[in-house]
Each structure stands twice: as structure tokens, then as C-alpha cells.
mmCIF file of C-alpha atoms in Angstrom:
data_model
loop_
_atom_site.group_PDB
_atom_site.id
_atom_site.type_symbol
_atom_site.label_atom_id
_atom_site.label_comp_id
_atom_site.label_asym_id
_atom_site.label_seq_id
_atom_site.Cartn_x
_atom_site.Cartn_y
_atom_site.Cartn_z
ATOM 1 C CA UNK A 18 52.723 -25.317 -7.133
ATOM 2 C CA UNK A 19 55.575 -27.631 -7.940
ATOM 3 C CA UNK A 20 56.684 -29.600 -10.535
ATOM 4 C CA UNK A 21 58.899 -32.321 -10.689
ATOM 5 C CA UNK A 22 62.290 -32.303 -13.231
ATOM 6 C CA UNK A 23 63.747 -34.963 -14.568
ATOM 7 C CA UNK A 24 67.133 -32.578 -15.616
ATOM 8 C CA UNK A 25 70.125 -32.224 -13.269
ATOM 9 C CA UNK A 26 70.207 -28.363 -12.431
ATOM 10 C CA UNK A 27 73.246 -26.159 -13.532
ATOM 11 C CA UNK A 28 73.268 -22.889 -11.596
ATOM 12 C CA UNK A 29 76.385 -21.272 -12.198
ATOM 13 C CA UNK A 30 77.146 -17.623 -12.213
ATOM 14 C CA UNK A 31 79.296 -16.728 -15.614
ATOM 15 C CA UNK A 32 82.075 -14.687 -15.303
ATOM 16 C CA UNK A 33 83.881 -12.422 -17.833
ATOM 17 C CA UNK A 34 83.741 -8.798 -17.884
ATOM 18 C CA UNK A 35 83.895 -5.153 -19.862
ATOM 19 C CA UNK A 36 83.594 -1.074 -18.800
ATOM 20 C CA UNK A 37 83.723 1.108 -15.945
ATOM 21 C CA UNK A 38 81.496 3.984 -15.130
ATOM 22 C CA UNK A 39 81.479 6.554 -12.323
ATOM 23 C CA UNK A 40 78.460 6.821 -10.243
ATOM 24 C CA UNK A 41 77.403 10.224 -9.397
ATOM 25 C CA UNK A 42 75.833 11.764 -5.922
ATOM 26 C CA UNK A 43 71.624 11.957 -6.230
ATOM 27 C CA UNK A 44 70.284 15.037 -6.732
ATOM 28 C CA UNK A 45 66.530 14.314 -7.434
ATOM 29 C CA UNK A 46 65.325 11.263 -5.581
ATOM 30 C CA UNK A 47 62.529 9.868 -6.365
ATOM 31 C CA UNK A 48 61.158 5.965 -4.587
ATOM 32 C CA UNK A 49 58.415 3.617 -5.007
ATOM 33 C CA UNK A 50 56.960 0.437 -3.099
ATOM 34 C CA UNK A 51 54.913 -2.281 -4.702
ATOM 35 C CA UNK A 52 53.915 -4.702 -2.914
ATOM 36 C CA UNK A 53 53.014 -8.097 -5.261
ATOM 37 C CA UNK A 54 54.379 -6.673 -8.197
ATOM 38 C CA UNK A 55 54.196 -8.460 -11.328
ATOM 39 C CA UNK A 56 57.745 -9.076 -12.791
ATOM 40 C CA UNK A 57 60.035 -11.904 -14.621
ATOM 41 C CA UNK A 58 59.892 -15.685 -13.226
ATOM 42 C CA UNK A 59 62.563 -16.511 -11.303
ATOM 43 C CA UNK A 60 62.507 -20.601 -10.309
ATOM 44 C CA UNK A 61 64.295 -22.229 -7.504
ATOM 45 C CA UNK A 62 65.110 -25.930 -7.932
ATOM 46 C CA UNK A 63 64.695 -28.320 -4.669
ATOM 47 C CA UNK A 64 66.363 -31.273 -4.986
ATOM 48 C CA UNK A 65 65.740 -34.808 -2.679
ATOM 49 C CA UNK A 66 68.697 -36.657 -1.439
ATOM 50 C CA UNK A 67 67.555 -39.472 -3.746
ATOM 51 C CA UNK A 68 68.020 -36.901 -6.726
ATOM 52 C CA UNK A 69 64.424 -36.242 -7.426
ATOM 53 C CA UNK A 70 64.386 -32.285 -8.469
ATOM 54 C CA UNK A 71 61.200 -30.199 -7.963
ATOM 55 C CA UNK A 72 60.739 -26.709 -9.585
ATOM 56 C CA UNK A 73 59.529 -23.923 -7.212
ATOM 57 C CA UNK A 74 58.493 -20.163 -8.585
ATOM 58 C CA UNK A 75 59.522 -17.376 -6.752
ATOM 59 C CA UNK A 76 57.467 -15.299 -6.146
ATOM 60 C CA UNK A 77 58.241 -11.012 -7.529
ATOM 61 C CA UNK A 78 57.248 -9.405 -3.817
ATOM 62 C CA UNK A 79 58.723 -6.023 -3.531
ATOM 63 C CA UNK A 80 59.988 -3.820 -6.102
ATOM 64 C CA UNK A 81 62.177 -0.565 -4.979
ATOM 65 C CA UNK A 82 63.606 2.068 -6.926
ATOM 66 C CA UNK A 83 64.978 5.566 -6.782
ATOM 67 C CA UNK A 84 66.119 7.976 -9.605
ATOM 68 C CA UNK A 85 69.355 10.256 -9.793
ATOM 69 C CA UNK A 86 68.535 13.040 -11.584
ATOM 70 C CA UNK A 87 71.683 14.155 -12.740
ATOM 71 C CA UNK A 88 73.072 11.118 -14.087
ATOM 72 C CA UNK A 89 69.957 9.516 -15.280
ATOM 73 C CA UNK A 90 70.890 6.670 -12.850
ATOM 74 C CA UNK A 91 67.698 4.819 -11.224
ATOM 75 C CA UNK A 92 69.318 2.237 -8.439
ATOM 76 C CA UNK A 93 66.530 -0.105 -7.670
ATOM 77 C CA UNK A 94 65.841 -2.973 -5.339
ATOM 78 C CA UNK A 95 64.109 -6.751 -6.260
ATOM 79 C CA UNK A 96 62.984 -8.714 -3.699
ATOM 80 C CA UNK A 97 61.751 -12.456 -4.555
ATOM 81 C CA UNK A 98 59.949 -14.883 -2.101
ATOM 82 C CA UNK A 99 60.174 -18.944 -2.229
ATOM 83 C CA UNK A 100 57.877 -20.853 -0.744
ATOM 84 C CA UNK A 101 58.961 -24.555 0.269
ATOM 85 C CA UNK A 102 56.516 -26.587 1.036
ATOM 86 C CA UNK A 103 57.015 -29.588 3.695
ATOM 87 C CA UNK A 104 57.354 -32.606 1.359
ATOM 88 C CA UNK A 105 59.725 -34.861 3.380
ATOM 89 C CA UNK A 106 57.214 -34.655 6.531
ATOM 90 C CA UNK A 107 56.397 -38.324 6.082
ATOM 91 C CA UNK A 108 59.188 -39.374 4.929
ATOM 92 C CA UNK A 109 58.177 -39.162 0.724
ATOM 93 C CA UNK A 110 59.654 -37.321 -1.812
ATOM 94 C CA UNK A 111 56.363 -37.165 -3.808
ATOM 95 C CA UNK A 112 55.005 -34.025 -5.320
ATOM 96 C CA UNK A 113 52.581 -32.316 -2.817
ATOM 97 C CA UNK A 114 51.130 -28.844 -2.671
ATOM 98 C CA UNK A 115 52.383 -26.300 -0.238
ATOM 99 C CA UNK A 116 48.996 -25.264 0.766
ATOM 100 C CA UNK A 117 47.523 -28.692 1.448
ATOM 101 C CA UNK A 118 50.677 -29.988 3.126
ATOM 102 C CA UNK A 119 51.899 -27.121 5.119
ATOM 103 C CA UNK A 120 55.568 -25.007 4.271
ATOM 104 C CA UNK A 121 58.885 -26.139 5.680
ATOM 105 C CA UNK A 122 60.368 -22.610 5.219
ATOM 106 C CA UNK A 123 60.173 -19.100 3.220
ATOM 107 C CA UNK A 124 62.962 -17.528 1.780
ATOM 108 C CA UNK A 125 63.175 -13.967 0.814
ATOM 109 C CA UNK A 126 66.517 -13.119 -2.076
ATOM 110 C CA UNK A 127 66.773 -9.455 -2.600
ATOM 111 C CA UNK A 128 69.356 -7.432 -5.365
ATOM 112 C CA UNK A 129 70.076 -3.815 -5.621
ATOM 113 C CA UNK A 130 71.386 -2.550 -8.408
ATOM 114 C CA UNK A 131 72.623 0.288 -10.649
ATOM 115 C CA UNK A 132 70.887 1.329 -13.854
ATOM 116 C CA UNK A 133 71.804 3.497 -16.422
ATOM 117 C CA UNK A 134 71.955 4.329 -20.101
ATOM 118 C CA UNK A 135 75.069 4.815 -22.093
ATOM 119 C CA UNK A 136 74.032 7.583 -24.812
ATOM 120 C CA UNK A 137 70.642 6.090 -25.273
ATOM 121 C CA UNK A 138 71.162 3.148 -26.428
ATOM 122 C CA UNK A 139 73.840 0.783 -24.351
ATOM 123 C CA UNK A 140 71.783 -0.035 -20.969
ATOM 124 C CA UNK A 141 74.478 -0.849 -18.008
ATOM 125 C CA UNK A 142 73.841 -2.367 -14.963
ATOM 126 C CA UNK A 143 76.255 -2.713 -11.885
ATOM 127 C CA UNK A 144 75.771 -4.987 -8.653
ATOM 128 C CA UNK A 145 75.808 -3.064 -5.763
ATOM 129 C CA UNK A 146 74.125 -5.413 -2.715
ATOM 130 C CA UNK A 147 72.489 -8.634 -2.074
ATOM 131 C CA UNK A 148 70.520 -9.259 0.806
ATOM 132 C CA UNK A 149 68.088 -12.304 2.329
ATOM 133 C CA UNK A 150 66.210 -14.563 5.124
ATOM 134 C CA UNK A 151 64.166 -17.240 5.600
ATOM 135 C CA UNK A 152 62.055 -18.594 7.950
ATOM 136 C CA UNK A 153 61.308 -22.353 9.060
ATOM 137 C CA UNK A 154 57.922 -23.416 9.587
ATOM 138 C CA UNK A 155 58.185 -26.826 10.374
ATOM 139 C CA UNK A 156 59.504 -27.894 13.680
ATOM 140 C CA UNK A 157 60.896 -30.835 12.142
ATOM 141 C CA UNK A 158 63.407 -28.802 9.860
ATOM 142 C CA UNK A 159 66.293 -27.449 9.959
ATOM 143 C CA UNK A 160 68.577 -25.100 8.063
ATOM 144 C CA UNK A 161 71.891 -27.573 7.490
ATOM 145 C CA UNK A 162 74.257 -24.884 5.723
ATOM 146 C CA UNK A 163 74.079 -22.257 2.836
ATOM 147 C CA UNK A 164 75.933 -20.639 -0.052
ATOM 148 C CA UNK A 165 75.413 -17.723 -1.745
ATOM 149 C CA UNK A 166 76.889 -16.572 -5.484
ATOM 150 C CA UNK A 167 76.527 -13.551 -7.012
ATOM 151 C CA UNK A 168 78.054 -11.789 -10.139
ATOM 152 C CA UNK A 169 77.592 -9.011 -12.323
ATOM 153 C CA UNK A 170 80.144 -10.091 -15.238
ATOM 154 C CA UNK A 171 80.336 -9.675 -19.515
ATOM 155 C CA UNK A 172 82.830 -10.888 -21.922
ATOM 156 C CA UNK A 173 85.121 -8.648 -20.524
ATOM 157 C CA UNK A 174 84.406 -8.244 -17.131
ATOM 158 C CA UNK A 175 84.832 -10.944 -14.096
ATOM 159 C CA UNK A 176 82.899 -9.414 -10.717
ATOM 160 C CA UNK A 177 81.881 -12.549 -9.013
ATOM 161 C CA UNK A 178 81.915 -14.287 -5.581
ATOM 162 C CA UNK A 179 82.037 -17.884 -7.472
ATOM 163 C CA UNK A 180 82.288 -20.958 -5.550
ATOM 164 C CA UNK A 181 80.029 -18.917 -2.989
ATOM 165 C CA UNK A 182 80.851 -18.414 0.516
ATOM 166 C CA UNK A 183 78.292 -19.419 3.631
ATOM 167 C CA UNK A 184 75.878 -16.910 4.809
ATOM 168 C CA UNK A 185 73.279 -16.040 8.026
ATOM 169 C CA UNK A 186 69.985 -15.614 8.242
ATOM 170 C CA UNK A 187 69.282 -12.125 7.500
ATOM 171 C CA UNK A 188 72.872 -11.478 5.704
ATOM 172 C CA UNK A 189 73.014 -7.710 4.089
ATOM 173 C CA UNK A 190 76.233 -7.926 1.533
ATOM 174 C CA UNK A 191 77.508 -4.662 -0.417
ATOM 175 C CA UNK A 192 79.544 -6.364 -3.352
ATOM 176 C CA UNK A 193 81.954 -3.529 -3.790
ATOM 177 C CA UNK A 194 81.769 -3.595 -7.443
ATOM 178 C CA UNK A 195 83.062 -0.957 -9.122
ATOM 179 C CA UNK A 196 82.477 -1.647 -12.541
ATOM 180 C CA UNK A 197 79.060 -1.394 -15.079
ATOM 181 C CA UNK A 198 78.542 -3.966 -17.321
ATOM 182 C CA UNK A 199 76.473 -4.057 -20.574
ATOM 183 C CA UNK A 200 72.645 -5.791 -20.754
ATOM 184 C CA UNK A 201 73.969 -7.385 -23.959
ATOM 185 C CA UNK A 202 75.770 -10.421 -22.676
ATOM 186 C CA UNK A 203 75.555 -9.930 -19.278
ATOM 187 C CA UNK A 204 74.817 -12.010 -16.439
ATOM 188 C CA UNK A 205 73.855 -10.209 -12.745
ATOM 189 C CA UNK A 206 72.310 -11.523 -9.959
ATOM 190 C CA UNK A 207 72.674 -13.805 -7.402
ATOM 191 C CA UNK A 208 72.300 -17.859 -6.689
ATOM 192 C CA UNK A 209 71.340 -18.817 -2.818
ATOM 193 C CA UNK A 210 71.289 -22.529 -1.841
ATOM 194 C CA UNK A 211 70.082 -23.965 1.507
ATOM 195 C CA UNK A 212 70.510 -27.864 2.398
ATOM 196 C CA UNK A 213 68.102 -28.724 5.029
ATOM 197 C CA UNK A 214 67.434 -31.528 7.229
ATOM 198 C CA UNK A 215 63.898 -32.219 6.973
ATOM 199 C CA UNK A 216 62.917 -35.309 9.753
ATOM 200 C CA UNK A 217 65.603 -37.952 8.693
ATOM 201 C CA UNK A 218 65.820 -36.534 5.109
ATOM 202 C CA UNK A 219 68.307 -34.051 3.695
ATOM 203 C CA UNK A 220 66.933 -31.699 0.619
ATOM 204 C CA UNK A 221 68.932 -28.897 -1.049
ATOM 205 C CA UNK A 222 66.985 -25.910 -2.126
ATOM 206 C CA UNK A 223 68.416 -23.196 -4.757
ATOM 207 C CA UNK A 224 66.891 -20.346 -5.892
ATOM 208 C CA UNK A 225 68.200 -17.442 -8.202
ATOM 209 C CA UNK A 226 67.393 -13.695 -8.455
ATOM 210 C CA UNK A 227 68.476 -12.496 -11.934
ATOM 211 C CA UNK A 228 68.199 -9.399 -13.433
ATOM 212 C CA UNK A 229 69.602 -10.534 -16.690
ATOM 213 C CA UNK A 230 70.934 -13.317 -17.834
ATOM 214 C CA UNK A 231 72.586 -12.830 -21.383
ATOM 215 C CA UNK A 232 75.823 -14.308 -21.128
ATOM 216 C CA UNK A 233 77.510 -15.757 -23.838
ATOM 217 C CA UNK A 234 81.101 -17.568 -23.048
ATOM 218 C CA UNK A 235 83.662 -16.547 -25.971
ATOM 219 C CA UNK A 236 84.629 -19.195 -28.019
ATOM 220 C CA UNK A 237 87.644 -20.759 -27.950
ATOM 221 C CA UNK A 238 89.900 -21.093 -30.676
#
């Protein structure tokens, strides 16, 4: 189902960062599957080139985990699905139902990261990959460009790939961060935008898969 907004969007990835931790090699692995599991919201926005903005809920598809026994690490995979329906098909930017109208494309956003607890209290997390596709279902669409962002940043850590950089379908990134950050003002996850051509319309569709999203900028004095 969408809905229409009448607020500009402002996806931006924070970044500003804190801590280091070592991860450790698995001992005890232990993984899990679910298929349409239930999970946290996470809403792409799909915007008309008139500037008419239409929410879209992802949809929590996969969840993947495994546990490091040693460490009391867990590294675990999230996988959301969007579902864009063809709106511009006749040439309208109205609100209509994916179901009823047909889709113009499904895009699948995937994170893996790093869990673990700092002495039982402090939970860390650390960005290790970020992964996706999509396919188009309407012959009259096409996939224009892309960016992706991701980040796993705190007040006193910066790990991010802000402005974005242009991805494929099917891209598989390892971020090469090094460094854990705390749950308490944190920000991890990743941003992916697609600008389509959709008959003699353009849209832009973003979507975000966050894990958390607690960031607070220091203030300035």
C-alpha cells in the first residue's frame, strides 16, 4: 500500500565515530533462515518528477544469523524487499495499489553485520557488507542510474561511503570497516536510490535498511 507525503525526504547517513574491537575466528557456529520474518519497518520514499512523494514499506524477508562462541559475537544478515508498483503507466502520478495496477520493479537491500556485547551492557555493532537487486516488471521501465550509502558511524567514529557511489544489479560490497560502534548514538545501515524512467516519466525511488538509527550530531559551541 502507498501513501502519499507531503514532506521533502532527508535520507542522509550521519557520520561521526568512537571504539575499535577485534573480531575473533568462530568456534561454535550456529545459523538460521526465516523466511517472512517479522521485524522493524523500514520505508522507502518514491518520489514523481513533479515532486509528489509516495511512502512504500519494505518488506522484513530474510533474516540470517550465526553465533561465535568464543567471543559472544552473532554476525547476522537482514534482507528487506520493496515493492514498486507501476504508477506512471498512464502517464499519472496518482496513488494506485501495486496489486491492482501491476509492479514496475522489486528491490531486494540486504546488511550484514557484527554484534556483540561490551561487558553486558554496551551493545556494538560493526558494518561488515551490503548487498542488493532488483528486478523490472514493466516493459515500459527502466533502471536510469543508482546510488548507494552506507555507514556505521557514532560521535566519535566516521565509517561511511557518503555522497554514495553507483552500483549494479546484484552488487555484493564488503565495507572494510574495522571499527565497532556503540547502539547508543549510532547510525548503521545503508540508503539505495534508483531513478527510473517509467514511459515518458522519470521517478526516483529510495529505500533504507537500518539497523539502528540513534544518532545524535554534537552540538556546536
Amino acid at each position: 500500500m502507498l501513501k502519499k507525503r507531503l514532506t521533502p525526504l532527508f535520507l542522509v547517513l550521519a557520520m561521526l565515530s568512537a571504539m575499535a574491537a577485534p573480531a575473533a575466528a568462530a568456534e561454535e557456529n550456529v545459523s538460521e533462515v526465516d523466511e517472512a520474518m517479522s521485524g522493524p519497518i523500514a520505508v522507502g520514499i518514491l518520489t514523481d518528477d513533479r515532486g509528489n512523494e509516495y511512502e512504500i514499506t519494505g518488506v522484513p524477508v530474510e533474516n540470517e544469523y550465526m553465533m561465535y562462541g568464543v567471543t559472544s559475537q552473532k554476525e547476522t544478515s537482514v534482507t528487506y524487499r520493496f515493492d514498486v508498483p507501476a504508477l506512471a503507466a498512464a502517464g499519472t502520478s496518482q496513488t494506485i495499489d501495486g496489486p491492482d495496477s501491476g509492479y514496475a520493479s522489486h528491490i531486494w537491500l540486504k546488511i550484514t553485520y557484527m554484534e556483540k556485547n561490551v561487558e553486558n551492557i554496551t551493545t556494538m555493532y560493526l558494518l561488515t557488507g551490503v548487498s542488493g537487486n532488483w528486478t523490472i516488471e514493466d516493459p515500459n521501465v527502466l533502471v536510469k542510474s543508482t546510488n548507494l550509502v552506507y555507514g556505521c558511524s557514532d560521535v566519535g567514529t566516521t565509517q561511511s561511503s557518503f555522497p554514495g557511489h553507483t552500483v549494479e544489479n546484484g552488487f555484493d560490497i564488503l565495507t572494510g570497516y574495522k571499527k565497532y560502534v556503540s547502539a547508543v548514538g549510532a547510525i548503521v545501515g545503508a540508503n539505495l536510490t534508483l531513478d527510473y524512467m517509467m514511459g515518458a516519466r522519470t521517478w526516483s525511488f529510495t529505500m533504507k535498511n537500518i539497523l539502528v538509527d540513534n544518532f545524535v550530531p554534537p552540538v556546536k559551541s
